[in-house]
């Protein structure tokens, strides 16, 4: 079994689509009124589902995260150019949580939050 798709339930779908289109620059492959999907490098996909519509599939609408709070979700990326990825996230309007720094697990990583409070990390492996 392998992971192919991550879906985030979002408060404001048009805002989330703009953010991820600007932040990732990946092709959008699905566009329906309540759901959008982006194709990431390596064949993975990222889906954005309007929160209430997400609940139609699961039978339960996810709790809304208060503005400024974080969800328990983290997306961890290894971009080709970590500095360009940081610039792109900041330009898209991501909230900076932690600057690029060496981490104890052998990466250099910077932490951000998307408009819904999902944590986005851009990292590169340190030479060791």
GROMACS .gro file of C-alpha atoms in nm:
model
  128
    1UNK     CA    1   0.000   0.000   0.000
    2UNK     CA    2   0.130   0.350  -0.080
    3UNK     CA    3   0.002   0.700  -0.023
    4UNK     CA    4  -0.120   0.868  -0.339
    5UNK     CA    5  -0.360   1.141  -0.225
    6UNK     CA    6  -0.393   1.373   0.074
    7UNK     CA    7  -0.721   1.564   0.109
    8UNK     CA    8  -0.760   1.870   0.331
    9UNK     CA    9  -1.103   1.990   0.442
   10UNK     CA   10  -1.099   2.369   0.401
   11UNK     CA   11  -1.316   2.655   0.523
   12UNK     CA   12  -1.305   2.867   0.205
   13UNK     CA   13  -1.237   2.662  -0.108
   14UNK     CA   14  -1.163   2.953  -0.349
   15UNK     CA   15  -0.916   3.102  -0.097
   16UNK     CA   16  -0.747   2.764  -0.043
   17UNK     CA   17  -0.723   2.703  -0.419
   18UNK     CA   18  -0.558   3.043  -0.474
   19UNK     CA   19  -0.318   2.981  -0.187
   20UNK     CA   20  -0.208   2.634  -0.300
   21UNK     CA   21  -0.192   2.733  -0.668
   22UNK     CA   22   0.042   3.020  -0.574
   23UNK     CA   23   0.233   2.827  -0.307
   24UNK     CA   24   0.295   2.506  -0.502
   25UNK     CA   25   0.272   2.603  -0.868
   26UNK     CA   26   0.150   2.252  -0.951
   27UNK     CA   27  -0.105   2.163  -1.219
   28UNK     CA   28  -0.468   2.153  -1.112
   29UNK     CA   29  -0.619   1.827  -1.237
   30UNK     CA   30  -0.969   1.830  -1.084
   31UNK     CA   31  -1.202   2.128  -1.049
   32UNK     CA   32  -1.560   2.071  -0.933
   33UNK     CA   33  -1.773   2.307  -0.722
   34UNK     CA   34  -1.672   2.157  -0.384
   35UNK     CA   35  -1.338   1.988  -0.463
   36UNK     CA   36  -1.008   2.072  -0.634
   37UNK     CA   37  -0.703   1.856  -0.683
   38UNK     CA   38  -0.340   1.934  -0.764
   39UNK     CA   39  -0.082   1.693  -0.904
   40UNK     CA   40   0.242   1.704  -0.707
   41UNK     CA   41   0.582   1.589  -0.831
   42UNK     CA   42   0.632   1.214  -0.797
   43UNK     CA   43   0.269   1.130  -0.874
   44UNK     CA   44   0.117   1.228  -0.540
   45UNK     CA   45  -0.190   1.449  -0.533
   46UNK     CA   46  -0.325   1.710  -0.296
   47UNK     CA   47  -0.702   1.757  -0.274
   48UNK     CA   48  -0.890   2.049  -0.123
   49UNK     CA   49  -1.247   1.973  -0.017
   50UNK     CA   50  -1.495   2.231   0.105
   51UNK     CA   51  -1.541   2.140   0.473
   52UNK     CA   52  -1.919   2.089   0.474
   53UNK     CA   53  -1.911   1.885   0.152
   54UNK     CA   54  -1.628   1.674   0.298
   55UNK     CA   55  -1.876   1.574   0.566
   56UNK     CA   56  -2.112   1.427   0.305
   57UNK     CA   57  -1.860   1.146   0.238
   58UNK     CA   58  -1.768   1.083   0.599
   59UNK     CA   59  -2.101   1.142   0.769
   60UNK     CA   60  -1.941   1.401   0.995
   61UNK     CA   61  -1.827   1.755   0.920
   62UNK     CA   62  -1.474   1.820   1.054
   63UNK     CA   63  -1.442   2.077   1.331
   64UNK     CA   64  -1.350   2.422   1.205
   65UNK     CA   65  -1.012   2.542   1.327
   66UNK     CA   66  -1.031   2.891   1.480
   67UNK     CA   67  -0.844   3.161   1.289
   68UNK     CA   68  -0.480   3.169   1.397
   69UNK     CA   69  -0.488   2.814   1.542
   70UNK     CA   70  -0.317   2.510   1.393
   71UNK     CA   71  -0.469   2.180   1.286
   72UNK     CA   72  -0.300   1.851   1.365
   73UNK     CA   73  -0.201   1.813   1.000
   74UNK     CA   74   0.149   1.866   0.864
   75UNK     CA   75   0.256   1.840   0.500
   76UNK     CA   76   0.633   1.794   0.466
   77UNK     CA   77   0.795   1.884   0.133
   78UNK     CA   78   1.145   1.841  -0.009
   79UNK     CA   79   1.152   2.105  -0.285
   80UNK     CA   80   1.433   2.124  -0.540
   81UNK     CA   81   1.513   2.474  -0.413
   82UNK     CA   82   1.417   2.529  -0.047
   83UNK     CA   83   1.483   2.904  -0.054
   84UNK     CA   84   1.262   2.950  -0.361
   85UNK     CA   85   0.992   2.740  -0.190
   86UNK     CA   86   1.009   2.961   0.120
   87UNK     CA   87   0.974   3.272  -0.097
   88UNK     CA   88   0.679   3.118  -0.280
   89UNK     CA   89   0.500   3.027   0.045
   90UNK     CA   90   0.553   3.377   0.185
   91UNK     CA   91   0.437   3.533  -0.142
   92UNK     CA   92   0.122   3.314  -0.136
   93UNK     CA   93   0.043   3.443   0.214
   94UNK     CA   94   0.153   3.154   0.436
   95UNK     CA   95   0.200   3.242   0.801
   96UNK     CA   96   0.561   3.181   0.908
   97UNK     CA   97   0.585   2.961   1.215
   98UNK     CA   98   0.957   2.887   1.227
   99UNK     CA   99   1.249   3.005   1.015
  100UNK     CA  100   1.473   2.773   0.819
  101UNK     CA  101   1.693   2.600   1.075
  102UNK     CA  102   1.877   2.276   1.136
  103UNK     CA  103   1.656   2.015   1.297
  104UNK     CA  104   1.767   1.726   1.515
  105UNK     CA  105   1.654   1.461   1.266
  106UNK     CA  106   1.906   1.569   1.000
  107UNK     CA  107   1.705   1.820   0.797
  108UNK     CA  108   1.708   2.194   0.764
  109UNK     CA  109   1.342   2.298   0.766
  110UNK     CA  110   1.111   2.600   0.776
  111UNK     CA  111   0.753   2.584   0.906
  112UNK     CA  112   0.446   2.772   0.780
  113UNK     CA  113   0.067   2.759   0.816
  114UNK     CA  114  -0.186   2.773   0.535
  115UNK     CA  115  -0.508   2.980   0.567
  116UNK     CA  116  -0.682   2.689   0.747
  117UNK     CA  117  -0.402   2.630   0.996
  118UNK     CA  118  -0.250   2.323   0.829
  119UNK     CA  119   0.124   2.314   0.884
  120UNK     CA  120   0.346   2.319   0.575
  121UNK     CA  121   0.715   2.237   0.600
  122UNK     CA  122   0.981   2.288   0.335
  123UNK     CA  123   1.304   2.108   0.407
  124UNK     CA  124   1.629   1.977   0.272
  125UNK     CA  125   1.851   1.703   0.404
  126UNK     CA  126   2.174   1.816   0.565
  127UNK     CA  127   2.490   1.659   0.437
  128UNK     CA  128   2.615   1.423   0.699
   0.00000   0.00000   0.00000
